[in-house]
Amino acid sequence: MNTPAAHPRDPAGARPAPLPFSVAFDARDEAELLGLWRDILRSNRWSDGEHTRAFEAAWASETGLEAVAFNNWAGGALAALDFVGVAGETVLSPSNTFLATPRSAQKSGASVVFYDCNREDLCGSFADFVERAERHRPKAAWIVHVGGHIAFDIERIAAYCRDKGIWLIEDCAHAHGARWKGRAAGSFGDAGIYSFYPTKTISTGEGGMLVTANPDLARHARSYRDYGRGSGYTVQGMNHRIDEFTAAMGVVQTRRLADIVAWKRAYARDVLDPAYPHRLRLPEGMESGFYKYIVFEPIERGAGKVYELPCHRIVKDPAELPNTDWVAANHWCVPIHYPRRLD
Ligand SMILES: Cc1ncc(COP(=O)(O)O)c(C=O)c1O
């Protein structure tokens, strides 16, 4: 049995030996998944079938929101931004994120204004959000739950957006299993988009999921992923459907999510916390999914950084974002990968 407590220390003894990267897949699920794939192979329904519905139902129950499956995060992001209608408008985006976040807005015809993060949580800063929103009057905004916890300022940013009529979309690519006072990522703004890329807390190879409490947005997203079908082709979507093999994997992986997150929390608490005093500190009521384990000290044989270079630096935007630059220079990740085999 592979338990966090049984994890070996490195020869120096001071710190745990770094875990090798592995895609999170539990060997106990292999037979079931292969059985599902065989059933699909023998069926005549390889797309848009019962496994897609089951994956959506599983993610709806995980988050408490309606869920619409996509072939990747990007499809869900474009669908949400299309529903809002951001073409020709301004969209706020943090710079401390993967380029996918601002690029989705640019591809949707919006101009992007970057805002700063907090040093404590690496996520969007309420004060800077408000300052830039007052100045640039955005129609929509992204917030990113960087690293597996929910952005510490999410409630204040969501309340401000509700008050000002700004659509708030949550990038939940890192936030599988995260909870803030019991609420899942994606439940604070108007929609949330998850990714199931192989580095993520659970993966389907490629895959994405849009979650929302807004039935009109969900209907639009279903139509968007299928060239506008179901809307009389008024929704100008493309093909972002998920296939049944991927969806079946999503069902199996979602069922395993609680175990994976529980393992990561135990590994963080029992193995890493005692060894890393300069770690990111979570507030009371925050349950991280520990996509990453973040420390504010250089470490040897680590897992690099969440992001080496902020987006505003990549795209050479002149915005001044001191905390974002500070974070890029001063955080590191300790490997926290769910072990492949649990023999
Ligand atoms: C914060 C963030 N947003 C968006 C994405 C894009 O997701 P996908 O690769 O599923 O399109 C990723 C990573 O893959 C990410 O880390």
Short mmCIF file of N, CA, C and O and ligand atoms in Angstrom, two decimals, residues 72-74 97-98 100-101 144 171 173-174 195 197 200 207 307, ligand 1:
data_model
loop_
_atom_site.label_atom_id
_atom_site.label_comp_id
_atom_site.label_asym_id
_atom_site.label_seq_id
_atom_site.Cartn_x
_atom_site.Cartn_y
_atom_site.Cartn_z
N ASN A 72 -11.85 20.07 -25.00
CA ASN A 72 -10.74 20.67 -24.25
C ASN A 72 -11.25 21.92 -23.52
O ASN A 72 -12.40 22.33 -23.71
N TRP A 73 -10.37 22.50 -22.71
CA TRP A 73 -10.71 23.73 -21.98
C TRP A 73 -11.08 24.83 -22.96
O TRP A 73 -12.02 25.61 -22.75
N ALA A 74 -10.29 24.93 -24.05
CA ALA A 74 -10.45 26.04 -24.99
C ALA A 74 -11.87 26.10 -25.54
O ALA A 74 -12.45 27.19 -25.68
N THR A 97 -0.95 33.39 -15.37
CA THR A 97 -1.77 32.26 -15.82
C THR A 97 -1.14 31.70 -17.06
O THR A 97 -0.12 32.22 -17.55
N PHE A 98 -1.71 30.62 -17.56
CA PHE A 98 -1.27 30.07 -18.84
C PHE A 98 -1.82 30.99 -19.94
O PHE A 98 -2.92 31.55 -19.80
N ALA A 100 -3.36 30.48 -22.41
CA ALA A 100 -4.71 30.09 -22.87
C ALA A 100 -5.77 31.08 -22.37
O ALA A 100 -6.72 31.38 -23.10
N THR A 101 -5.61 31.57 -21.15
CA THR A 101 -6.64 32.42 -20.56
C THR A 101 -6.83 33.72 -21.34
O THR A 101 -7.92 33.94 -21.89
N VAL A 144 -8.46 33.21 -12.32
CA VAL A 144 -7.84 31.88 -12.43
C VAL A 144 -7.50 31.38 -11.02
O VAL A 144 -6.89 32.09 -10.23
N ASP A 171 -11.44 30.37 -14.52
CA ASP A 171 -10.58 29.37 -15.12
C ASP A 171 -10.26 28.35 -14.03
O ASP A 171 -9.47 28.61 -13.11
N ALA A 173 -8.98 25.32 -14.48
CA ALA A 173 -8.11 24.27 -15.03
C ALA A 173 -7.31 23.55 -13.94
O ALA A 173 -6.99 22.37 -14.07
N HIS A 174 -7.00 24.26 -12.84
CA HIS A 174 -6.18 23.68 -11.77
C HIS A 174 -7.01 23.24 -10.57
O HIS A 174 -6.44 22.73 -9.61
N SER A 195 -10.12 21.85 -17.16
CA SER A 195 -9.32 21.16 -18.18
C SER A 195 -8.97 19.77 -17.68
O SER A 195 -8.73 19.58 -16.48
N TYR A 197 -6.37 18.05 -19.28
CA TYR A 197 -5.06 17.83 -19.90
C TYR A 197 -4.22 16.92 -18.97
O TYR A 197 -4.43 16.91 -17.76
N LYS A 200 -3.09 17.59 -15.33
CA LYS A 200 -4.09 18.05 -14.36
C LYS A 200 -4.38 16.99 -13.28
O LYS A 200 -3.98 15.85 -13.40
N GLY A 207 -9.58 17.12 -22.81
CA GLY A 207 -10.97 17.22 -22.38
C GLY A 207 -11.20 18.48 -21.59
O GLY A 207 -10.25 19.08 -21.06
N TYR A 307 4.13 29.06 -13.46
CA TYR A 307 4.43 29.75 -14.72
C TYR A 307 5.76 30.47 -14.56
O TYR A 307 5.95 31.20 -13.59
C1 LIG B 1 -4.81 27.96 -16.21
C2 LIG B 1 -5.03 27.16 -17.48
N1 LIG B 1 -6.00 27.55 -18.32
C3 LIG B 1 -6.25 26.88 -19.46
C4 LIG B 1 -5.53 25.75 -19.81
C5 LIG B 1 -5.81 25.11 -21.11
O1 LIG B 1 -6.44 23.86 -21.01
P1 LIG B 1 -6.54 22.88 -22.28
O2 LIG B 1 -5.16 22.41 -22.56
O3 LIG B 1 -7.46 21.78 -21.84
O4 LIG B 1 -7.12 23.65 -23.43
C6 LIG B 1 -4.51 25.31 -18.95
C7 LIG B 1 -3.65 24.14 -19.19
O5 LIG B 1 -3.73 23.25 -19.92
C8 LIG B 1 -4.25 26.03 -17.76
O6 LIG B 1 -3.27 25.66 -16.92
#
